[in-house]
Every structure is written in structure tokens, then in C-alpha cells.
């Protein structure tokens, strides 16, 4: 079965041992072309997981491994989820659409490592509605819900903005949306779905939970904050969700504008925040005690990216208790106030502006 790239993204992982790659062996990858992009894709996996790869210049005629070749088809695809049986190599086919894109190459490697589509998660009906009337009838099987007998989410939560999640028009027969975000903030989550700008934090975390649980056996585990997890390559440190950093994920990158404060304790009247022009700014917006945070987004002048997700030229708020998922993202122009509440006492605000004409405005306060 050939698995087309444009419908593949990843939210759960195959747990059947026969599809699992052994962690005590390097995964052999055969490729001749696109060296920089493939090297970089593999580098990111090695930095964020315990998995190790070995490049081969020889075609894999017998034995496990990954053979990468150029395809002239209309899609980039793999021929199997997880490792193949019977000492047969997996194959990844690249065309001009993805051969020069590190994230898209990573997405294909994720399939070979056993990761599965987000919208097929066992809990997907709590987050999205599949409008089967808008889908090609012969593609409906691609929206089947996974079985908990042979897949696991390892406790990770649904992430609309992850590369796990396909866009709303996947397999549409009429140009209308097939995958529809539901519940609070669905208008904005709908715009976030389908991003392929970056591999999400939970893709790496899923790989680590599946493959790397024993990498730091016998070593003390650091106290990783805000959904971070133990780094299998440096056991005394944590790997952190964007934009958190530091050994235990308690820090933010420094603001390039030294006059912009990073940590705000909020009270019960709105405090206004505004930034003009090209800056990268990060905030801890914290309510006292057991209170929560109310955000009101005002006027925005940003590039209208589609999908709208963690990238340049956007405003993002990580308002959920789980800071590992992508926050609520805003792109383009906004003229009407939009209010939402946090799930706990902390919101992480992220503004990444690249143009002189950029402008953002929002208010924040503590609420009961």
C-alpha cells in the first residue's frame, strides 16, 4: 500500500512489536541526492530522540533499513507504516514537492517509524468532526478511528497545530471541508490545521515514549516543567516544548528588545500589551494563587499565513494546562476583540514579527 504524503500526519504510534525498529541498532538510510535536507532531517531526530541513523550509499537489497528515491508522481509517500517484516527495507519516495523541505522529509520518516494520523486517534471525535458527505467515497477508510489494541497516544493530548493534523480539505471531493474543528475557538483551530512548518513537540515525545523509555535507566530524572521530558542523550537535562528552554524548561528565550519585560504578574484589571515592527517577544503572563488568565486580542496587522501556526509573523498564546501543544495562533488582520480564558494560572505569549508594518495589541488580566 502506498501512503500519500498530503494526507499523512501523525498523532498515535503503532505498538505491535513487529513494526518497531530495534533501538540497539542504527537505522540504515540509503540516499544519494538531497543530502543537506536529508542530513538535517536525520540530525533533528538524533537530537530529540534516542534513535540513531547510518547513511548508506548502497541500495538495500536485503535487510531492514530505509531506501529513499526520487519519484515523478504527484505525491510524496512511503510504502509502509512502521518497520517492514521479513528483512525487507522500507521505501520513501520524494518528488519536487518535498525533496527540498526538511519538515516534509521528517514527516515521511515519522511514518516509517510507526506514527499515524492525528485525526484517526481514538479520542478524535472530541476534537474534530469528519464530514463524510464532502469526502471521496473511496477515501473514507482513511478516516477510520485507530484501535487501542495496536496503537497508543501514550497519554499525549490532541493538538490541532501539530504536524499530526491534516488540513480541513484533506480528500475533499467538492472543495468543502472534511475535517472540522469543534468546541471552543474552532474558528482559529480550523485555520491552524494542516501546518507543515515544523515537527511538533509531541511527535518527538511520542517517539521517545515508544522507543527511549530505557535510555536513561539507572540515572536520576530531572524535574521537567511544562510538559518537557528527559533528554535521552543528556539524561540530566530536559527537552522542552517551544519556546521553553533551559535544563528543566523554566526559561524563555531573551527578548531582543531589552525594554520589553518578560514576566508579568497580572491583577484583576486589564493590562495592555502592544508591539510594533519586527521583534521576537516572549511573555510569561501569570495570575496569582489559583486564579486564571483572561486574554483579549485586539487589533493585529500580520501576514495572513494559511495554515496559521507557529512560524514567523504570528501571535500565539499557550493557554492550556499542557504547554506541549501548540497554542492558539493568530495571523493576518484582526479588528474585533476576541476573548478567551486559560486552563491554569499561566499563559505563554509568543509574538514573532518580521516586518516593519507588523503590529499586535492585546490585554491580559487575572480572573477567578
XYZ file of C-alpha atoms in Angstrom:
368
model
C 0.000 0.000 0.000
C 1.325 3.415 -0.955
C 0.675 6.146 1.580
C 0.458 9.621 0.102
C 2.179 12.440 1.949
C -0.569 15.003 1.617
C -2.923 13.042 3.811
C -0.354 11.795 6.275
C 0.374 13.348 9.633
C 0.848 11.793 12.986
C -0.947 11.535 16.332
C -0.577 7.954 17.600
C 2.000 5.226 17.139
C 1.858 1.539 16.270
C 2.577 -0.593 19.330
C 2.825 -4.001 17.624
C 6.450 -5.124 18.230
C 6.827 -6.426 14.681
C 6.644 -2.836 13.358
C 9.120 -1.429 15.874
C 12.725 -0.604 14.993
C 15.336 -2.031 17.418
C 16.943 0.711 19.477
C 20.246 -1.131 19.847
C 20.938 -0.845 16.098
C 21.379 2.167 13.856
C 18.679 2.596 11.212
C 20.367 2.375 7.835
C 19.211 5.031 5.356
C 20.224 4.836 1.694
C 20.230 8.069 -0.314
C 22.352 9.803 -2.943
C 20.611 13.129 -3.534
C 19.146 15.998 -1.426
C 21.943 15.352 1.029
C 21.700 18.579 3.057
C 17.928 18.270 3.565
C 18.076 14.598 4.483
C 21.112 15.100 6.720
C 19.278 17.884 8.563
C 16.084 15.818 8.935
C 18.048 12.925 10.443
C 20.028 15.302 12.668
C 16.808 16.588 14.256
C 15.661 13.040 15.051
C 19.005 12.202 16.637
C 18.990 15.401 18.709
C 15.452 14.906 20.022
C 15.246 11.109 20.446
C 17.455 8.127 21.242
C 17.216 6.872 17.645
C 20.420 6.739 15.596
C 20.790 6.535 11.836
C 23.567 5.475 9.480
C 23.807 6.696 5.915
C 24.496 4.104 3.223
C 25.447 4.726 -0.384
C 24.468 1.199 -1.375
C 20.971 0.124 -2.334
C 19.444 -2.071 0.389
C 18.787 -5.335 -1.402
C 18.258 -7.414 1.730
C 17.667 -6.452 5.338
C 15.909 -3.691 7.238
C 16.525 -0.026 6.520
C 15.075 2.927 4.648
C 15.655 3.392 0.929
C 14.962 6.919 -0.361
C 14.409 7.529 -4.043
C 13.076 10.236 -6.345
C 9.530 9.893 -7.662
C 7.840 11.674 -10.567
C 4.375 11.053 -9.104
C 2.056 13.772 -7.802
C 2.747 12.956 -4.159
C 5.474 12.099 -1.702
C 4.813 8.811 0.040
C 6.027 5.762 1.908
C 5.170 2.145 1.244
C 4.579 1.008 4.840
C 3.814 2.271 8.338
C 6.458 1.078 10.780
C 9.289 -1.340 10.013
C 8.573 -3.986 7.393
C 8.736 -7.649 8.216
C 10.837 -10.378 6.567
C 14.085 -8.392 6.282
C 12.703 -6.035 3.647
C 13.649 -2.343 3.545
C 11.056 0.415 3.759
C 10.869 2.857 0.866
C 10.301 6.605 0.882
C 9.526 8.335 -2.420
C 10.319 12.047 -2.759
C 9.324 14.416 -5.529
C 9.994 18.113 -6.097
C 7.204 18.989 -3.649
C 9.030 17.663 -0.605
C 12.620 16.769 -1.554
C 13.876 20.227 -0.575
C 11.788 20.585 2.591
C 13.267 19.238 5.835
C 9.942 19.106 7.703
C 8.180 17.173 4.957
C 11.035 14.680 4.791
C 10.814 14.275 8.560
C 7.077 13.687 8.256
C 7.689 10.769 5.902
C 10.354 9.291 8.182
C 7.857 9.531 11.048
C 5.511 7.246 9.120
C 8.276 4.697 8.680
C 8.930 4.878 12.426
C 5.286 3.957 13.022
C 3.445 7.228 13.659
C -0.169 7.510 12.462
C -2.622 10.306 11.503
C -3.896 12.640 14.232
C -7.484 12.617 13.008
C -7.508 8.829 13.452
C -6.774 8.999 17.187
C -9.135 7.107 19.460
C -10.312 10.394 21.027
C -10.631 12.374 17.774
C -14.452 12.779 17.954
C -13.979 15.030 20.976
C -11.973 17.500 18.848
C -12.960 17.200 15.175
C -15.987 16.205 13.119
C -15.425 14.210 9.922
C -17.936 15.374 7.306
C -18.071 12.233 5.183
C -20.501 13.828 2.722
C -17.663 16.051 1.474
C -15.067 13.266 1.110
C -14.379 10.977 -1.823
C -16.270 7.733 -1.071
C -13.230 5.576 -1.836
C -11.150 7.564 0.688
C -13.420 7.237 3.718
C -11.296 4.424 5.151
C -8.520 6.966 5.703
C -10.673 8.488 8.448
C -11.228 5.265 10.396
C -10.514 5.565 14.112
C -7.471 3.654 15.389
C -7.836 0.617 17.596
C -6.435 0.736 21.115
C -5.326 -2.865 20.596
C -2.394 -1.926 18.360
C -1.890 1.856 18.733
C -1.251 4.263 21.597
C -1.164 8.014 22.152
C 0.940 7.460 25.326
C -1.209 10.000 27.140
C -0.476 12.899 24.774
C -3.397 15.214 24.086
C -4.919 16.275 20.765
C -3.007 19.086 19.072
C -4.718 20.952 16.212
C -1.484 22.720 15.307
C 0.761 19.698 15.197
C 2.086 18.198 12.002
C -0.006 15.267 13.203
C -3.087 17.072 11.922
C -4.166 17.150 8.277
C -5.808 20.209 6.794
C -9.558 20.583 6.725
C -9.838 19.861 2.992
C -7.991 16.515 3.016
C -9.689 14.177 0.500
C -12.441 16.666 -0.261
C -14.430 15.827 -3.403
C -16.102 19.241 -3.666
C -13.720 21.808 -2.150
C -15.597 21.878 1.167
C -14.059 20.957 4.498
C -13.943 17.316 5.522
C -12.139 17.683 8.876
C -13.865 20.317 11.002
C -12.620 21.591 14.349
C -15.266 21.602 17.069
C -15.627 23.108 20.567
C -14.118 26.365 21.827
C -12.042 28.517 19.455
C -12.893 26.239 16.482
C -12.655 29.194 14.065
C -8.974 29.624 14.902
C -8.140 25.936 15.274
C -9.603 25.310 11.825
C -7.069 27.742 10.367
C -4.211 26.042 12.242
C -4.838 22.525 10.945
C -2.545 21.157 8.252
C 0.637 23.061 9.081
C 3.891 21.536 7.860
C 6.220 24.314 9.041
C 7.675 22.320 11.931
C 7.603 18.886 13.536
C 5.594 19.212 16.710
C 6.884 18.646 20.207
C 4.597 15.654 20.676
C 5.856 13.819 17.592
C 9.282 13.706 19.225
C 7.773 12.934 22.615
C 5.754 10.029 21.163
C 8.928 8.559 19.661
C 10.709 8.874 22.998
C 7.878 7.296 24.956
C 7.743 4.424 22.458
C 11.442 3.832 21.813
C 13.510 5.537 24.511
C 11.999 4.771 27.918
C 15.095 2.801 28.964
C 17.757 5.154 27.572
C 18.383 6.735 30.986
C 17.839 3.661 33.148
C 19.627 3.966 36.489
C 20.159 7.712 36.128
C 18.338 10.394 38.097
C 15.474 12.053 36.265
C 15.320 15.856 36.146
C 12.154 17.709 37.144
C 10.981 18.756 33.682
C 8.489 21.614 33.791
C 5.547 22.295 31.489
C 5.379 19.003 29.577
C 9.129 18.699 28.991
C 10.685 15.232 29.081
C 14.047 13.731 29.936
C 16.622 14.116 27.171
C 17.691 10.551 26.243
C 21.051 11.884 25.040
C 21.772 14.058 28.114
C 19.885 12.386 30.936
C 20.360 15.210 33.422
C 18.546 17.688 31.175
C 15.078 18.058 29.655
C 13.820 18.509 26.111
C 11.330 21.378 26.068
C 8.285 22.475 24.068
C 8.679 25.682 22.081
C 9.579 28.321 23.191
C 10.714 27.000 26.578
C 14.387 26.290 27.203
C 16.868 25.594 29.974
C 17.831 22.372 31.730
C 14.327 21.897 33.180
C 12.223 24.042 30.756
C 11.643 27.016 33.087
C 13.130 29.734 30.861
C 12.148 31.716 27.773
C 14.435 32.985 25.008
C 15.518 36.561 25.743
C 13.519 39.326 24.129
C 15.622 41.114 21.536
C 14.102 44.382 22.661
C 15.578 44.846 26.133
C 12.801 47.281 27.108
C 10.108 44.583 26.824
C 9.573 42.808 30.138
C 9.084 39.024 30.074
C 7.346 38.032 33.306
C 4.109 39.729 34.342
C 2.047 39.057 37.460
C -1.498 40.001 36.443
C -4.238 41.508 38.575
C -7.986 41.982 38.107
C -7.922 44.906 35.714
C -6.716 44.584 32.143
C -3.087 45.384 31.342
C -2.426 46.344 27.738
C 0.391 44.905 25.626
C 1.387 46.212 22.221
C 4.401 45.669 19.983
C 5.182 47.391 16.699
C 7.511 46.369 13.895
C 9.840 43.374 13.640
C 10.525 41.777 17.022
C 10.531 38.339 18.613
C 8.906 38.639 22.028
C 8.026 36.023 24.655
C 5.966 36.534 27.826
C 5.038 34.642 30.966
C 1.566 36.008 31.818
C 0.798 34.732 35.306
C -2.217 35.066 37.593
C -1.690 34.958 41.373
C -2.675 31.986 43.524
C -5.231 29.673 41.962
C -6.673 32.269 39.608
C -6.649 32.033 35.825
C -5.841 34.429 32.972
C -8.206 36.215 30.595
C -6.757 37.320 27.233
C -8.451 39.810 24.924
C -6.832 40.047 21.476
C -7.281 43.436 19.828
C -6.050 44.943 16.576
C -3.494 42.873 14.652
C -1.537 43.598 11.494
C 0.290 40.417 10.484
C 0.887 38.346 7.386
C -2.134 36.168 6.618
C -0.497 32.743 6.665
C -2.546 29.675 5.838
C -2.270 27.454 7.776
C -1.747 29.816 10.685
C 0.675 28.188 13.096
C 3.957 28.634 14.950
C 6.131 30.365 12.385
C 7.259 33.902 11.714
C 4.771 36.773 11.651
C 2.179 35.447 14.080
C 0.839 35.826 17.604
C 0.364 32.727 19.770
C -0.943 32.062 23.268
C -0.283 28.789 25.071
C -3.325 28.902 27.327
C -3.862 25.188 28.004
C -2.558 23.470 31.108
C -0.469 21.250 28.832
C 2.151 23.586 27.367
C 3.382 20.902 24.959
C 0.608 21.500 22.416
C 0.662 24.443 20.047
C -1.125 27.494 21.425
C -3.977 29.430 19.873
C -2.474 31.209 16.861
C -3.479 34.463 15.176
C -2.389 35.596 11.711
C -3.458 38.312 9.281
C -5.569 41.322 10.225
C -7.908 41.451 13.202
C -10.256 44.311 14.044
C -12.640 42.744 16.581
C -11.743 41.794 20.148
C -11.547 38.074 20.858
C -11.529 36.877 24.462
C -10.547 33.521 25.919
C -9.580 32.075 29.297
C -6.606 29.982 30.348
C -6.906 26.498 31.840
C -4.434 27.270 34.622
C -2.674 30.286 36.097
C -0.086 30.684 33.317
C -0.266 31.759 29.684
C 2.835 31.819 27.497
C 2.609 34.595 24.902
C 4.646 34.465 21.698
C 4.990 37.212 19.089
C 7.242 36.720 16.097
C 7.182 39.695 13.764
C 9.419 40.021 10.727
C 8.154 43.184 9.037
C 8.263 46.888 9.791
C 4.487 47.182 9.355
C 3.630 44.489 11.921
C 1.545 45.461 14.922
C -0.099 43.495 17.731
C -2.305 44.584 20.608
C -3.852 42.539 23.408
C -4.946 42.814 27.031
C -4.479 40.361 29.904
C -5.872 40.138 33.443
C -6.420 37.650 36.276
C -9.888 36.141 36.755
C -11.476 33.877 39.346
